[in-house]
mmCIF file of C-alpha atoms in Angstrom:
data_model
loop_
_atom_site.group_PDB
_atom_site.id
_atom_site.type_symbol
_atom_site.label_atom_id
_atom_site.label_comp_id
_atom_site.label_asym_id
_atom_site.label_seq_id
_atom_site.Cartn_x
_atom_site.Cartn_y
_atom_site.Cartn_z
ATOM 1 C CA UNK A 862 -4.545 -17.097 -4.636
ATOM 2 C CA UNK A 863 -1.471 -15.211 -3.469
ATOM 3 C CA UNK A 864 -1.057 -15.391 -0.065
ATOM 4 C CA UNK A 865 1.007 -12.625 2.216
ATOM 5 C CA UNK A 866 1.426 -14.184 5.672
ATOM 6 C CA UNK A 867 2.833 -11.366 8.658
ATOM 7 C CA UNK A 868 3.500 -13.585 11.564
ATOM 8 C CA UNK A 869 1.907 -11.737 13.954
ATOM 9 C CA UNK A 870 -1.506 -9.446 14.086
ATOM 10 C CA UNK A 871 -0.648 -7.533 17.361
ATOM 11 C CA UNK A 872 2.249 -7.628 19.372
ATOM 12 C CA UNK A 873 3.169 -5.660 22.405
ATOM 13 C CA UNK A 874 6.697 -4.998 23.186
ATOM 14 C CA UNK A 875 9.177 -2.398 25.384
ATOM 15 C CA UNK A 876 10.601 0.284 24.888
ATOM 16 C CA UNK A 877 14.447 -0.751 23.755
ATOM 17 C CA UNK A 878 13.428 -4.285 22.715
ATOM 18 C CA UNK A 879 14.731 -5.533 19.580
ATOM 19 C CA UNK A 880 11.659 -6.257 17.283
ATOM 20 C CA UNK A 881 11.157 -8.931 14.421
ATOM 21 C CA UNK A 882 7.924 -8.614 11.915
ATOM 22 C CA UNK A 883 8.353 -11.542 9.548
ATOM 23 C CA UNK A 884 6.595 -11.695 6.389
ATOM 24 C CA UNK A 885 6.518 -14.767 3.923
ATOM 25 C CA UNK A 886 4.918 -14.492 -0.155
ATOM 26 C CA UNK A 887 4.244 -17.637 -1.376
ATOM 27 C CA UNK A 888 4.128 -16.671 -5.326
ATOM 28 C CA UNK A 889 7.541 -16.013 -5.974
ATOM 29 C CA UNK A 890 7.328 -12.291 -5.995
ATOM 30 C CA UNK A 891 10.661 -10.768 -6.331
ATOM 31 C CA UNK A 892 9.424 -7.136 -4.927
ATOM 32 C CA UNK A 893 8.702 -6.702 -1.035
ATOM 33 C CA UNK A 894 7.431 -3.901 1.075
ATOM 34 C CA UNK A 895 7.601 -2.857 4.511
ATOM 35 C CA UNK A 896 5.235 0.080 5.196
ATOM 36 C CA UNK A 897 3.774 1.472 8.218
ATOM 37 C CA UNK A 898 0.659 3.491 8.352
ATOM 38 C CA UNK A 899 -0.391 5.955 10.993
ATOM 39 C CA UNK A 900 -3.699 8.011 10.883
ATOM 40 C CA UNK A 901 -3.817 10.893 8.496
ATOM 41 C CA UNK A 902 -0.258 10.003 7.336
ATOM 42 C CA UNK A 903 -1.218 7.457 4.855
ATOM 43 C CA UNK A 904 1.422 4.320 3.983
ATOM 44 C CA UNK A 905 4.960 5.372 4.269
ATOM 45 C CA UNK A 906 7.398 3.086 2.711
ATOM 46 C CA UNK A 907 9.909 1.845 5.415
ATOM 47 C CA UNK A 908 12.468 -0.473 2.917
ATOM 48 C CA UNK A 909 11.856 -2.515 -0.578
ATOM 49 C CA UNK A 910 14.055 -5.057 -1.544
ATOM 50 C CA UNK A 911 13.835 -5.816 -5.509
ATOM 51 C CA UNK A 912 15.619 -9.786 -4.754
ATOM 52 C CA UNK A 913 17.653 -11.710 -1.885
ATOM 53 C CA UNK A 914 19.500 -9.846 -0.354
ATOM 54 C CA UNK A 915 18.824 -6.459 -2.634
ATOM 55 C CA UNK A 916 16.852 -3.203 -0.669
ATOM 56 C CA UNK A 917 16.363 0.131 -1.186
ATOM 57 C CA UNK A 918 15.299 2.749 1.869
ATOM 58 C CA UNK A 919 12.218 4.216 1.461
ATOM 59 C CA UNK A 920 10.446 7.434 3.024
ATOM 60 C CA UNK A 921 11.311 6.639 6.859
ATOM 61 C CA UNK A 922 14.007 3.885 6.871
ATOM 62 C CA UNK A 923 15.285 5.430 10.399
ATOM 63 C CA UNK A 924 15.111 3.295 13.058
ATOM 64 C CA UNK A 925 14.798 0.208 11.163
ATOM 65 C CA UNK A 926 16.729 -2.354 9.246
ATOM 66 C CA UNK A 927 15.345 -5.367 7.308
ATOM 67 C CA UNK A 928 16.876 -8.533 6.070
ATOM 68 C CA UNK A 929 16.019 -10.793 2.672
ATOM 69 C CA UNK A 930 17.823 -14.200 2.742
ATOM 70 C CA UNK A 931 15.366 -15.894 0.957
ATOM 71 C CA UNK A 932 12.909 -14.782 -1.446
ATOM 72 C CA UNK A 933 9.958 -15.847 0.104
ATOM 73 C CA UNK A 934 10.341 -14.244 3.439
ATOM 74 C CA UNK A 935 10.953 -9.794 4.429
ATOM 75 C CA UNK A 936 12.214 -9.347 7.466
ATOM 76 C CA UNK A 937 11.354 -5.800 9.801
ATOM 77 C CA UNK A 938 13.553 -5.199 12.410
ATOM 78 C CA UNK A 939 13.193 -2.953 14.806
ATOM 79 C CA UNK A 940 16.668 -2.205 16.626
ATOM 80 C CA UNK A 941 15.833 -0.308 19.785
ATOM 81 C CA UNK A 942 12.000 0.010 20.064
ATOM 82 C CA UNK A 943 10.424 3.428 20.932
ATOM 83 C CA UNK A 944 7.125 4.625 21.470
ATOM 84 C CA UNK A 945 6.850 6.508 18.152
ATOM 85 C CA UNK A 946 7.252 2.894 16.235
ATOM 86 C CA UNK A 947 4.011 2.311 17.411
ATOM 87 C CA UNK A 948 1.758 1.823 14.566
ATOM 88 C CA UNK A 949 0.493 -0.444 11.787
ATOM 89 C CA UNK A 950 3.052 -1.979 9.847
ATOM 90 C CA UNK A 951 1.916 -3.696 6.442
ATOM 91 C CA UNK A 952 3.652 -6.127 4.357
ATOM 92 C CA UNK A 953 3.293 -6.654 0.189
ATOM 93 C CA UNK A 954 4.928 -8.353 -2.226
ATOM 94 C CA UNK A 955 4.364 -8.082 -5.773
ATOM 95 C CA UNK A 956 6.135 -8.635 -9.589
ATOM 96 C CA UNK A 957 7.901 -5.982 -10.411
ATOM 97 C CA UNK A 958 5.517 -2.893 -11.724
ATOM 98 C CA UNK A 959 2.464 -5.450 -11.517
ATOM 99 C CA UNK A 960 -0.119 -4.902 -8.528
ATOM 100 C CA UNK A 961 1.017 -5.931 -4.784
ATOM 101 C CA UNK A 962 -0.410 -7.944 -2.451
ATOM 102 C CA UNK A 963 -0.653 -7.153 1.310
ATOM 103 C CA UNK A 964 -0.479 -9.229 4.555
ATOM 104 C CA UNK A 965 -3.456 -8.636 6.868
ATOM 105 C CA UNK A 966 -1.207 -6.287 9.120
ATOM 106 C CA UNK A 967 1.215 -5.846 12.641
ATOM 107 C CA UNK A 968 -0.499 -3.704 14.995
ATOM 108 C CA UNK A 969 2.566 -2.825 17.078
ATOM 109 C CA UNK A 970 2.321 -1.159 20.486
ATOM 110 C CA UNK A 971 5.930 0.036 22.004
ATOM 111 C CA UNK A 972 4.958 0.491 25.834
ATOM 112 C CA UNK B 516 5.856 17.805 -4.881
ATOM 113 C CA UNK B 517 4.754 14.243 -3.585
ATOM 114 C CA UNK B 518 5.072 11.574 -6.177
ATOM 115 C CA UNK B 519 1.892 10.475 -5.685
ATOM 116 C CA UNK B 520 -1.369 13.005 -4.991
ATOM 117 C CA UNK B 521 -5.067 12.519 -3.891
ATOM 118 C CA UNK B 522 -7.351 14.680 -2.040
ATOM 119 C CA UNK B 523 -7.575 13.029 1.569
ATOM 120 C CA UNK B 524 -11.996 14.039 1.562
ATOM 121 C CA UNK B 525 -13.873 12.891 3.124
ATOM 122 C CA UNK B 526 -16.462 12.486 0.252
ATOM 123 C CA UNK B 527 -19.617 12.397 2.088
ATOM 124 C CA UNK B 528 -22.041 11.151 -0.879
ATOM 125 C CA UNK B 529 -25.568 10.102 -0.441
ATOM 126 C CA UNK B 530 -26.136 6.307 -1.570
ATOM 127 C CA UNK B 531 -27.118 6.761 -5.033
ATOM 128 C CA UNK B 532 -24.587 9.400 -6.177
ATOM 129 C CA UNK B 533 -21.543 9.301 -8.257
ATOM 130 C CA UNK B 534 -18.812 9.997 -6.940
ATOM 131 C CA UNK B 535 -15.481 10.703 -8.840
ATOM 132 C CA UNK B 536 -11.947 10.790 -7.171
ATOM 133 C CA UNK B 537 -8.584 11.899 -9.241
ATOM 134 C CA UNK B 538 -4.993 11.252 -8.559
ATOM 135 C CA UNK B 539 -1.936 13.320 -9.941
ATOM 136 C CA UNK B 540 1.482 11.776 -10.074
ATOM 137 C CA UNK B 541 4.919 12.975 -10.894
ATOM 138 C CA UNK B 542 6.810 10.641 -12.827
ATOM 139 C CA UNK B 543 6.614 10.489 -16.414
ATOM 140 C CA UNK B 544 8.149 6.774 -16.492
ATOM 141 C CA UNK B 545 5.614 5.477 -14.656
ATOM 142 C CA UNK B 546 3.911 2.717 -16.438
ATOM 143 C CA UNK B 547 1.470 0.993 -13.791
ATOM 144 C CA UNK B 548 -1.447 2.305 -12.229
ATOM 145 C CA UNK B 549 -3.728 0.816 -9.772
ATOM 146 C CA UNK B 550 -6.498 1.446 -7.753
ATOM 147 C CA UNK B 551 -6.941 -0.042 -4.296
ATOM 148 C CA UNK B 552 -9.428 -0.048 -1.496
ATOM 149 C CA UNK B 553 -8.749 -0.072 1.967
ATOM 150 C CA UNK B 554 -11.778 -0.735 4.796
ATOM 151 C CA UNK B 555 -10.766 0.690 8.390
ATOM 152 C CA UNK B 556 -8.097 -1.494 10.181
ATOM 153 C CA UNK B 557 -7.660 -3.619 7.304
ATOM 154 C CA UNK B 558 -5.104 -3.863 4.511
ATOM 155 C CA UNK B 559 -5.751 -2.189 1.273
ATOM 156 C CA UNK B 560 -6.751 -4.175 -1.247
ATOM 157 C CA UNK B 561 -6.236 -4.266 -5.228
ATOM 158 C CA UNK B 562 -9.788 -2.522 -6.793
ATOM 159 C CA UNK B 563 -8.606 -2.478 -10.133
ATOM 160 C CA UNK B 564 -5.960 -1.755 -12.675
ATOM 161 C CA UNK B 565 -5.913 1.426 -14.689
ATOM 162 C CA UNK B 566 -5.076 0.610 -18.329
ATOM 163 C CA UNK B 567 -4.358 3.414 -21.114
ATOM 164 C CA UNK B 568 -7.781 2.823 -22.681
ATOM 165 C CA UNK B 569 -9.567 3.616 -19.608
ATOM 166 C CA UNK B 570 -11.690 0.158 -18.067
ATOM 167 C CA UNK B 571 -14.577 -0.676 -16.516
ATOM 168 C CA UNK B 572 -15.783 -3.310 -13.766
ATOM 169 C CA UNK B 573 -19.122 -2.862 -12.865
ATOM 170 C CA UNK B 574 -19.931 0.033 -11.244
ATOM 171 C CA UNK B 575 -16.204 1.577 -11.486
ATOM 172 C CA UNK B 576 -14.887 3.132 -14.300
ATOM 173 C CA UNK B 577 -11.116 4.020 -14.334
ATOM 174 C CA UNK B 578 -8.831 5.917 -16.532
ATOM 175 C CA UNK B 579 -5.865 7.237 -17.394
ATOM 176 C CA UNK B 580 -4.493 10.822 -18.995
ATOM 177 C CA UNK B 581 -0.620 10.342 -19.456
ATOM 178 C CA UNK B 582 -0.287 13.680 -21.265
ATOM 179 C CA UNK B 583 -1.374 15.115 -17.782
ATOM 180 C CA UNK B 584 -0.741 12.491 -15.717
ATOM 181 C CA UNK B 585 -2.940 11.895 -13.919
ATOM 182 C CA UNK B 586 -5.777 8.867 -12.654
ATOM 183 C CA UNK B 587 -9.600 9.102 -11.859
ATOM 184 C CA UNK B 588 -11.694 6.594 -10.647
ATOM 185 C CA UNK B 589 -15.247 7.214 -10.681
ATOM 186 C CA UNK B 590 -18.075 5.107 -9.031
ATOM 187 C CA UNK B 591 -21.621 5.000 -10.284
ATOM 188 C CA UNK B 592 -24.673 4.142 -7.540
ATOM 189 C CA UNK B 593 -22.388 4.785 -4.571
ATOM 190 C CA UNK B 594 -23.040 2.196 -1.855
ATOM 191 C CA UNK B 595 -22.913 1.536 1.722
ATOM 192 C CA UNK B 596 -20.580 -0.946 1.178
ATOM 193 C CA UNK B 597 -18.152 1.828 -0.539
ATOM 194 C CA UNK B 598 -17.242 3.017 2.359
ATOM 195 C CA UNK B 599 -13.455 3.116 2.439
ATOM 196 C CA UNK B 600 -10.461 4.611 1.670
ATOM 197 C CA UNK B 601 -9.577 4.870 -2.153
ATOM 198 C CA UNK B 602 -5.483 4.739 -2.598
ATOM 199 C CA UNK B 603 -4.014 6.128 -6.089
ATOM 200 C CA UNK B 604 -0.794 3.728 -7.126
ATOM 201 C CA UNK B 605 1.708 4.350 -9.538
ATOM 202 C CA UNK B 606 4.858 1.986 -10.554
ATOM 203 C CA UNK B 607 8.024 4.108 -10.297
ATOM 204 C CA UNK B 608 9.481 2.839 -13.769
ATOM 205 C CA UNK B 609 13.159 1.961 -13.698
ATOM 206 C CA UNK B 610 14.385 -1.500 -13.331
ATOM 207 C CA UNK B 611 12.874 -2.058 -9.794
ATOM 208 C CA UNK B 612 9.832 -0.748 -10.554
ATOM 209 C CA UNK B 613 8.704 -0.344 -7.142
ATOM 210 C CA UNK B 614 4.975 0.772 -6.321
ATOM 211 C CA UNK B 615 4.450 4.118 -4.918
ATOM 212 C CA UNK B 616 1.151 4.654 -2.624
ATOM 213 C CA UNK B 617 -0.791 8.073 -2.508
ATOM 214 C CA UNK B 618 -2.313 8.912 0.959
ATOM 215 C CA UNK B 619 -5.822 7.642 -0.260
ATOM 216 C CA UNK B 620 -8.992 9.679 -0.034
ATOM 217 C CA UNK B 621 -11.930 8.720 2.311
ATOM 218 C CA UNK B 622 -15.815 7.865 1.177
ATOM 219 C CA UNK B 623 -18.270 7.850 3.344
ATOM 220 C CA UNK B 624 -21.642 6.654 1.695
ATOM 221 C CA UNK B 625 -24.553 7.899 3.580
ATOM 222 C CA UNK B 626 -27.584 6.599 3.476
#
């Protein structure tokens, strides 16, 4: 089975912290994902990266930055925290055009 | 015009009914299409795959219309259980071939 691991389920941080959401594939996917989804607003696309070291920006890249040294493990970062990052943030990894797999999820709460 | 498109609902069905949800998308390149479900505060999960033939698992019936591209998915004997969101997903061709998400349209079964 593939598995999607996101290190953490909910995580509570300040306003201004620096935030890392970690995500590891173990099936040798070369497409990631970093979504978040709010209510009503559906999954918006944050950054894909398509191999090591490869992304693309998505819908709302702002505020964020993400890093792919290996091709197991997707990277979120979160430069300066602020209360409107607080949300759901998903993970998924797939082959390219083939269906993607999610992590169970990052409930984030910027205080 | 979004790339992907689904009527949010909610579908308020009695259990029993069928129930029949369609998806538009913009991108004549795409070549992938999915269905996934996604149960409140989870992650979305892979349903099924839509193939040009149109296919069937059980009690869901999907299919495909390139020439007007667009999805359905329809659902026979609707469920408690059904209860979820439904997300339309469409590859976005090219040599990345990144997924795209619609915003997913809500079914509540009622009994």
């Amino acid at each position: 089975d593939v598995k999607v691991t996101q290190s953490s389920r909910y995580l509570v941080k300040r306003t201004g912290e620096k935030v890392f959401l970690e995500c590891v594939q173990d099936m040798d996917h070369e497409n990631m994902f970093w979504y978040r989804q709010d209510p009503g607003l559906g999954l918006r696309l944050i950054y894909f990266s398509y191999d090591v070291k490869m992304k693309e920006k998505g819908d709302i890249p702002e505020g964020y930055s993400v890093s792919r040294e290996k091709k197991e493990r997707f990277s979120l970062i979160l430069e300066s925290a602020s209360t409107n990052q607080t949300s759901m943030y998903l993970c998924a990894s797939s082959f390219p055009g083939q269906a993607a797999f999610f992590g169970q999820g990052t409930r984030l709460t910027v205080v | 015009r979004k790339e992907v498109e689904q009527d949010p609902g909610p579908f308020n069905v009695p259990e029993g009914a069928t129930v029949a949800f369609n998806c538009t998308y913009s991108n004549s390149a795409s070549q992938s299409f999915f269905w996934y479900r996604q149960d409140c505060r989870k992650e979305p999960k892979l349903l099924m795959s839509v193939y040009s033939s149109g296919n069937e698992d059980g009690r869901f019936t999907a299919q495909l219309n390139r020439a007007s591209q667009y999805i359905s998915l329809l659902i026979r004997d609707s469920k408690l259980s059904d209860s979820a969101t439904y997300l339309c997903v469409v590859s976005a061709g090219g040599a990345t071939n990144k997924l795209i998400f619609g915003t997913g349209t809500l079914l509540a079964v009622q009994p």
